[in-house]
Structure formats: structure tokens, C-alpha cells
XYZ file of C-alpha atoms in Angstrom:
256
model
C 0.000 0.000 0.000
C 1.364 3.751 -1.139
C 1.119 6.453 1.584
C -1.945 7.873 1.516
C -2.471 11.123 -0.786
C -3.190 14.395 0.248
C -6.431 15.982 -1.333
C -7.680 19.219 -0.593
C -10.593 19.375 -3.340
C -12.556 17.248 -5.232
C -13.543 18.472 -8.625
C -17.228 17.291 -9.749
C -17.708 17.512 -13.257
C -21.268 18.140 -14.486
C -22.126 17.967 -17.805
C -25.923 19.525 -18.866
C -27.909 19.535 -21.353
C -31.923 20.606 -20.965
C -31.565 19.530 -16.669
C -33.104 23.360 -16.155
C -36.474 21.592 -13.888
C -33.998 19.198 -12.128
C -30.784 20.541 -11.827
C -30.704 22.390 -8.584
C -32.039 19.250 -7.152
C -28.753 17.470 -7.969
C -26.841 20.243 -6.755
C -28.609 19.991 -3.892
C -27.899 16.453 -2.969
C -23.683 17.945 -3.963
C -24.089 20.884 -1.521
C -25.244 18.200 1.517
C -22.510 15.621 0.764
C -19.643 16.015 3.968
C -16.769 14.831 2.267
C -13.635 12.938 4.621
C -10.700 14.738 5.943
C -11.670 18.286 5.163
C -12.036 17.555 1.174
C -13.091 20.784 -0.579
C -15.847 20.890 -3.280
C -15.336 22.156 -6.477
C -18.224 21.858 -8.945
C -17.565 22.488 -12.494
C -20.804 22.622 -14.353
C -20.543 22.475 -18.525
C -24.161 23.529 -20.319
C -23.838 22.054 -23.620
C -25.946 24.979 -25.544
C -29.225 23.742 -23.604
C -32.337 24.889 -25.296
C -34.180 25.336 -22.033
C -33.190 27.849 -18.949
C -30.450 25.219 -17.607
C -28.283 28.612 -17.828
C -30.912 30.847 -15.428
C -31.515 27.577 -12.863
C -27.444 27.514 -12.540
C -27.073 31.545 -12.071
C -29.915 31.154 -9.870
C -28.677 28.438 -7.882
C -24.889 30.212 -7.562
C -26.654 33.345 -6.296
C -28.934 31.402 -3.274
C -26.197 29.376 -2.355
C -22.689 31.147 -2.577
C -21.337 28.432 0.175
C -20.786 26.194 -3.103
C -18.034 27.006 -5.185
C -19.902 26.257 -8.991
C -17.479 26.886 -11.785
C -19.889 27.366 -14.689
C -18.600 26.839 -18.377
C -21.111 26.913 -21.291
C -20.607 26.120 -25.287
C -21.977 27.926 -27.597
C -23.242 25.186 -29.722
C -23.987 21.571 -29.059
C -20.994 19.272 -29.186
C -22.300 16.313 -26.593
C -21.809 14.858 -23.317
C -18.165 13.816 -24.023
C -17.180 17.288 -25.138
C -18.767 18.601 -22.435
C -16.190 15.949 -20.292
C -13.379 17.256 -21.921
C -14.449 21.442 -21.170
C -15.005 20.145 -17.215
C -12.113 17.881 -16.779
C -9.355 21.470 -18.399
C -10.777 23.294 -16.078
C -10.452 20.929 -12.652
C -8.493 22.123 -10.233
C -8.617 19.363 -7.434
C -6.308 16.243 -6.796
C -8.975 14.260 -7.571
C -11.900 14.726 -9.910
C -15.361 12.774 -10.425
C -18.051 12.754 -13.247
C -21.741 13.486 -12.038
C -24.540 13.828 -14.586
C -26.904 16.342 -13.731
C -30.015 13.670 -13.626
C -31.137 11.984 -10.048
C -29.668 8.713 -11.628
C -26.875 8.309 -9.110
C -26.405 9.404 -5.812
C -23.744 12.076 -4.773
C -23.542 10.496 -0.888
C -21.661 7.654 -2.644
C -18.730 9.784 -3.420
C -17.036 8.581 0.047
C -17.322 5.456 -0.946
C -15.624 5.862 -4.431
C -12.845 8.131 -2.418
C -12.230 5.161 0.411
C -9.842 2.784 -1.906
C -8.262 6.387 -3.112
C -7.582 7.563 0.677
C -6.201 4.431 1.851
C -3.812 4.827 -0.688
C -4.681 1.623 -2.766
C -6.244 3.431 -6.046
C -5.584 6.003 -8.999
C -9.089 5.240 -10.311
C -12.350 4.309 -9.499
C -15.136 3.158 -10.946
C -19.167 3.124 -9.706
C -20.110 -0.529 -10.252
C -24.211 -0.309 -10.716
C -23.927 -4.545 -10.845
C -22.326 -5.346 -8.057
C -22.751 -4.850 -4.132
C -26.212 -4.888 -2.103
C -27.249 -0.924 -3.072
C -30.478 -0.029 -4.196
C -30.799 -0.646 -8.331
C -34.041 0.682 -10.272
C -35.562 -2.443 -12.621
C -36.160 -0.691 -15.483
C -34.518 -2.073 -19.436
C -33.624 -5.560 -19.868
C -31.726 -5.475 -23.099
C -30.157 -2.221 -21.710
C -28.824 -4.276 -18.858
C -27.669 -6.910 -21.703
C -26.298 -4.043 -23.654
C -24.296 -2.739 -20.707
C -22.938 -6.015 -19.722
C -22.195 -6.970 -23.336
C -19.998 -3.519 -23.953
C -18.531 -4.338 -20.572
C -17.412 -7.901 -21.465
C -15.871 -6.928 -24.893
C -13.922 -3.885 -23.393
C -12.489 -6.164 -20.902
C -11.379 -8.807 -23.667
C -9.468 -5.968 -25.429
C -8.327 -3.628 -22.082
C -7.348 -7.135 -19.852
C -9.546 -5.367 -17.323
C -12.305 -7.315 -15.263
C -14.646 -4.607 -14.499
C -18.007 -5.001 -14.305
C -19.689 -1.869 -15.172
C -17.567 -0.253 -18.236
C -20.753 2.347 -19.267
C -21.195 3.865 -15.458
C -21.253 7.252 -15.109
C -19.910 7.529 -11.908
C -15.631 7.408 -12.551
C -13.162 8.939 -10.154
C -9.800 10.169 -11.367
C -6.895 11.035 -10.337
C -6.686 15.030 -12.052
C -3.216 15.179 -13.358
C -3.598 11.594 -15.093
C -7.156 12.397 -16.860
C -6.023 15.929 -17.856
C -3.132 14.008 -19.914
C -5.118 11.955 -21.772
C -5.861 13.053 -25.309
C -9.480 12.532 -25.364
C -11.549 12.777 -28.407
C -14.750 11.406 -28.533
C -18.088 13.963 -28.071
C -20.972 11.556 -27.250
C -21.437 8.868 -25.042
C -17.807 6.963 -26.910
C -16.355 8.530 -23.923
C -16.842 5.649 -21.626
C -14.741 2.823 -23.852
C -12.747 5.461 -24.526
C -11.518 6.660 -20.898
C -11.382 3.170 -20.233
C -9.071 1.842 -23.104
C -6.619 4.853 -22.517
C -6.795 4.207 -18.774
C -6.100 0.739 -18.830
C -3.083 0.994 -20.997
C -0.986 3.419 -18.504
C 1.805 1.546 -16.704
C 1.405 0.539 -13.256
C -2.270 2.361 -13.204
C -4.461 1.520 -9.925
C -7.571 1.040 -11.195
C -10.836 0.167 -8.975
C -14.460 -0.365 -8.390
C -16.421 -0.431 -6.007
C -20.737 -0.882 -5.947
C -22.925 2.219 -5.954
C -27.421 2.432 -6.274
C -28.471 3.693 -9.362
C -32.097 5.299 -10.344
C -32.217 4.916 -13.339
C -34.350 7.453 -16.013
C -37.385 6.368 -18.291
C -36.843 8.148 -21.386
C -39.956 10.043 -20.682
C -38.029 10.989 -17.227
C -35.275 12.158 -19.334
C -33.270 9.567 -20.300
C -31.171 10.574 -23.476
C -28.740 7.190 -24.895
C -29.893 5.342 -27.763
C -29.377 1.787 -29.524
C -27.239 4.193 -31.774
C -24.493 5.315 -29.015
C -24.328 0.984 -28.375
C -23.497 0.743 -32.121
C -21.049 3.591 -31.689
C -19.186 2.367 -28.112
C -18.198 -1.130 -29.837
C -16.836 0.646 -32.763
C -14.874 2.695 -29.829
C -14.313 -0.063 -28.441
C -12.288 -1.533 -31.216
C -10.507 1.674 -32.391
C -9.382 2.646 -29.112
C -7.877 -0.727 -27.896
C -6.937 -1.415 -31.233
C -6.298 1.070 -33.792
C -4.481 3.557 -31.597
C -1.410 3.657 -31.106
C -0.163 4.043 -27.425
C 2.249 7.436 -28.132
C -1.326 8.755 -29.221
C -2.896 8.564 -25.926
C -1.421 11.552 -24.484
C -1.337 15.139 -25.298
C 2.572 15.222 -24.772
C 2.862 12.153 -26.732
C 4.262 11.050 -23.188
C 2.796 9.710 -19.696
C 4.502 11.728 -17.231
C 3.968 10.378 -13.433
């Protein structure tokens, strides 16, 4: 076991796109969370040119609650949730940083558990496992649950990985590693992405541990599609494939 790290802040990293009825909820459930040891919050919010008032709810929300340090980034036009990953995780200024979406799908009192394996100084990242562990689990899509799994199992075969929940939204990085990566994809190909580029850095520390999910209908709100499946194999497949390692980072180099 390292020594355990010193972190100061935790960066959360909200992409949103059209959350203006929910998002203060979310933020809500961010502003309550007591993080271990003194950790700061830093929440970096990234409105993806939403066609609602998600801008006014933010301002709104920064005004009535000033306690809460909310960086808030917007793009002018709509790029998608991975582009809005890859605005958050520039501008994250913490040790360590996390990805929240800015649905109720996930629960921000889980963060200490994500943070445990990082503050006893066994992990560099974590992932949210929604299939494994006791913690409460929505029943909503069965061939989404097949899909998951399946995009799980065949990033493993490539990556040498044995995770169990690939597609989760809830991942925990270490800040200087993520910010090195050279990430490219704009949609939801973030997830095989991260992972494929993750799993090929030397002597990486890579977790899991279980967390509840409530899951979205899409009449709640829920935005992936049969499409972004089609899409994560093919990432699949050119990330653990096609690119070549000395691509991975924006240096050309994995500095430690």
C-alpha cells in the first residue's frame, strides 16, 4: 500500500444539457454531501448549448447558495456529453476529480465510498459498479442491462480489465492523469474510450467499487440510444486497437 495522498478538493464535473427543472435538485444532494478529511468541493458545471433555462436555474442556484463554489462553463453550440467531459475535466483544479450527470440517476452520498480505496492509498481510479454490491438498483430495461454487460465484457477482452460496469457514469480520477489523456470522442464513446486509454498506462491503480443507481425512463429524461451501443463497440475496437499508445497523451508522453 502507497502512503496515503493528500487531497484538498474534489472536482465534480457536471455535464448539462436541458436539466433546467432538475438541476438544482442534484446540486442539492452535492451541496449536503460532507466529504472525509476536510475535502473541498469544487463543482464544475458544462451547459452544452441547452435549449431550455439550464443557464438561469445555474445563475440562480450560484446566487442562493454562494457556500458552493460552482465553476460554470457553457458552449456555444452543441458538441455532446463527451465534449462537455473534456471542457469540465481542463478546467479541474482538485487532486482528484469525479463525473456526475446532472439527472437523479446516481447518488452524490456515494462519493465517500468511491474516495475510500483512493484515501487508503490503494487506487488512482475508481469506478461506480451499478452490478455489483447490495445498493439499491431501479428495474427498469432488460436489453439495456444486456447491452451494458455486453460492452462491458468486450472492453475487458481488449483492455485485460475485469470490471463489471464499463458504461457507469460515476468514474473517479486522479486530475493530473485524466487531464493528460488526449481525449476525443463527443458523445457517449467517452466511456470505452476513458477506459481503453486508462487501462493501458503503466502501473495504473484502477478500482471499483458498488454504488445504487435510479435509473431514467426516457420520458423521465433519459437521453442514450441503440445508436451510441453501435457507436461504443466501434470505440471499443478503435481505441484498444487502432491507436497507437504514443497517441494517448497530449505530450505524446505519460509523465507520473
Amino acid at each position: 500500500m502507497e502512503p496515503q495522498p493528500r487531497i484538498k478538493k474534489l472536482s465534480i464535473i457536471i455535464p448539462a444539457y436541458n436539466e433546467g427543472r432538475t438541476i438544482h435538485r442534484i446540486l442539492n444532494k452535492v451541496r449536503a454531501v460532507e466529504l472525509p478529511l476536510g475535502i473541498a468541493k469544487e463543482v464544475v458545471i458544462v451547459n452544452d448549448c441547452s435549449k431550455d433555462d439550464t443557464e438561469e436555474a445555474i445563475k440562480r442556484y450560484q446566487a442562493a447558495h454562494p457556500d458552493l463554489p460552482i465553476q460554470y462553463l457553457a458552449h456555444e453550440i452543441n458538441k455532446g456529453k463527451g465534449a462537455a467531459l473534456h471542457t469540465g475535466i481542463e478546467h479541474a483544479s482538485g487532486e482528484y476529480l469525479i463525473i456526475q450527470d446532472a439527472d437523479l440517476e446516481y447518488d452524490p452520498e456515494e462519493y465517500n465510498d468511491l474516495l475510500k480505496p483512493v484515501l487508503s492509498g490503494f487506487a488512482d481510479i475508481v469506478y461506480g459498479s451499478r452490478f455489483m454490491g447490495g445498493n439499491p438498483h431501479r428495474i427498469l430495461f432488460f436489453w439495456h442491462s444486456i447491452g451494458n454487460k455486453f460492452l462491458t465484457f468486450l472492453s475487458n477482452m481488449f483492455s485485460n480489465l475485469n470490471l463489471t460496469d464499463m458504461e457507469t457514469c460515476y468514474k473517479l480520477f486522479r486530475t493530473d492523469i485524466i487531464q493528460q489523456i488526449d481525449l476525443k470522442e463527443n458523445r457517449f464513446g467517452f466511456e470505452p474510450e476513458v477506459t481503453a486509454k486508462v487501462a493501458r498506462i503503466p502501473n495504473i491503480r484502477i478500482y471499483e467499487v458498488g454504488i445504487s443507481y435510479y435509473g431514467r425512463t426516457y420520458e423521465e429524461g433519459k437521453k442514450i440510444g441503440w445508436r451510441d451501443g453501435f457507436r461504443a463497440i466501434y470505440c471499443i475496437l478503435k481505441y484498444n486497437i487502432f491507436t497507437a499508445k504514443r497517441k494517448m497523451f497530449k505530450n505524446g508522453v505519460f509523465q507520473s
